[in-house]
C-alpha positions as semicolon CSV with decimal commas, in nm:
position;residue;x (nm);y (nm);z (nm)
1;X;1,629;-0,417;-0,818
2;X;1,495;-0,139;-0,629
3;X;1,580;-0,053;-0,289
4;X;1,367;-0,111;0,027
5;X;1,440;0,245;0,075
6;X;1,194;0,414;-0,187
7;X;0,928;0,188;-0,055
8;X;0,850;0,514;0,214
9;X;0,842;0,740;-0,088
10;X;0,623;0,594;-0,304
11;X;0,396;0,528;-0,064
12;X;0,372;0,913;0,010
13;X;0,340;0,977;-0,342
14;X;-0,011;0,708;-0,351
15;X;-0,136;0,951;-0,081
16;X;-0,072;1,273;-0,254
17;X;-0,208;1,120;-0,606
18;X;-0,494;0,975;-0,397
19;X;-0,532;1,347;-0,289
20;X;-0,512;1,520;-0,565
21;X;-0,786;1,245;-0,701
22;X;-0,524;1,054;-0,931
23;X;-0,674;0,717;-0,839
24;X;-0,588;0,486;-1,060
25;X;-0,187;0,639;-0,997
26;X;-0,255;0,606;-0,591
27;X;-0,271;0,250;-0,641
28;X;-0,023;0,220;-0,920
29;X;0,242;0,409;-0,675
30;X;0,120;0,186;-0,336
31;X;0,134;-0,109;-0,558
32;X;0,518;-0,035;-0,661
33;X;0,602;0,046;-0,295
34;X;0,440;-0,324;-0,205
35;X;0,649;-0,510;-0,445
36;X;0,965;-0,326;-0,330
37;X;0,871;-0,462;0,028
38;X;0,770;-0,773;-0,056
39;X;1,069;-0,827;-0,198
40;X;1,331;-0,653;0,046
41;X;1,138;-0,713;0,345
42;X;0,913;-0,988;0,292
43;X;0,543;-1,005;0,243
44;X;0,471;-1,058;0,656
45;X;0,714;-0,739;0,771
46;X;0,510;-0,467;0,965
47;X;0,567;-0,215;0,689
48;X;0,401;-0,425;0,417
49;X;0,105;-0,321;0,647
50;X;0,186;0,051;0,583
51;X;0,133;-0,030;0,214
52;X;-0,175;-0,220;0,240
53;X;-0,353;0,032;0,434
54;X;-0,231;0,322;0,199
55;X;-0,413;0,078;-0,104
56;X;-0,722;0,037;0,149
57;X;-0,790;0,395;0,118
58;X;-0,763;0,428;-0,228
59;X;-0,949;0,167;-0,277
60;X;-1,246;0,325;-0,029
61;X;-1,206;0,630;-0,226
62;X;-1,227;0,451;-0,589
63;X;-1,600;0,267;-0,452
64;X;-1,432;-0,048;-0,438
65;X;-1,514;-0,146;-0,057
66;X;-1,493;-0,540;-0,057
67;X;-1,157;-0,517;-0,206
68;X;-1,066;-0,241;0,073
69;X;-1,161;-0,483;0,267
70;X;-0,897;-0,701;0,167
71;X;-0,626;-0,478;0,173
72;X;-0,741;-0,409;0,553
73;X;-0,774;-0,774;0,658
74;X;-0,395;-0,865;0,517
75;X;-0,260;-0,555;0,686
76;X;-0,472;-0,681;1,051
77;X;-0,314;-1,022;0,954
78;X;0,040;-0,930;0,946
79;X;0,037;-0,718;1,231
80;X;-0,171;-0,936;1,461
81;X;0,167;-1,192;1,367
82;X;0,422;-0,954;1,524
């Protein structure tokens, strides 16, 4: 298993591949970081939010607005619970 602690990392990496217009690797980093937390965290902790919002941009960038949308919702949901 990988540990909560590259969760942080990868999801600076997604921004600098979402920066450097690596799309397709933004999410692919983002989604690696949200499994991590899922799994060391759980999928309601306040950093899971981090994540989501990260994937929300890509996800702007890539034209893909309703399932930004989504991404932005579950990160609103988890932090309106803490």
């Amino acid at each position: 298993d990988r540990h909560a602690a590259l969760a942080p990392a990868l999801d600076q990496l997604g921004e600098l591949e979402r920066e450097a217009g690596n799309l397709e690797a933004s999410i692919e980093r983002f989604g690696e970081a949200g499994e991590i937390r899922d799994a060391a965290l759980g999928v309601d902790h306040p950093e899971t939010a981090t994540t989501l919002v990260g994937m929300a941009r890509t996800f702007l960038a890539m034209g893909k607005h309703e399932t930004a949308k989504g991404a932005l919702e579950a990160a609103k949901r988890i932090l309106g619970t803490h």
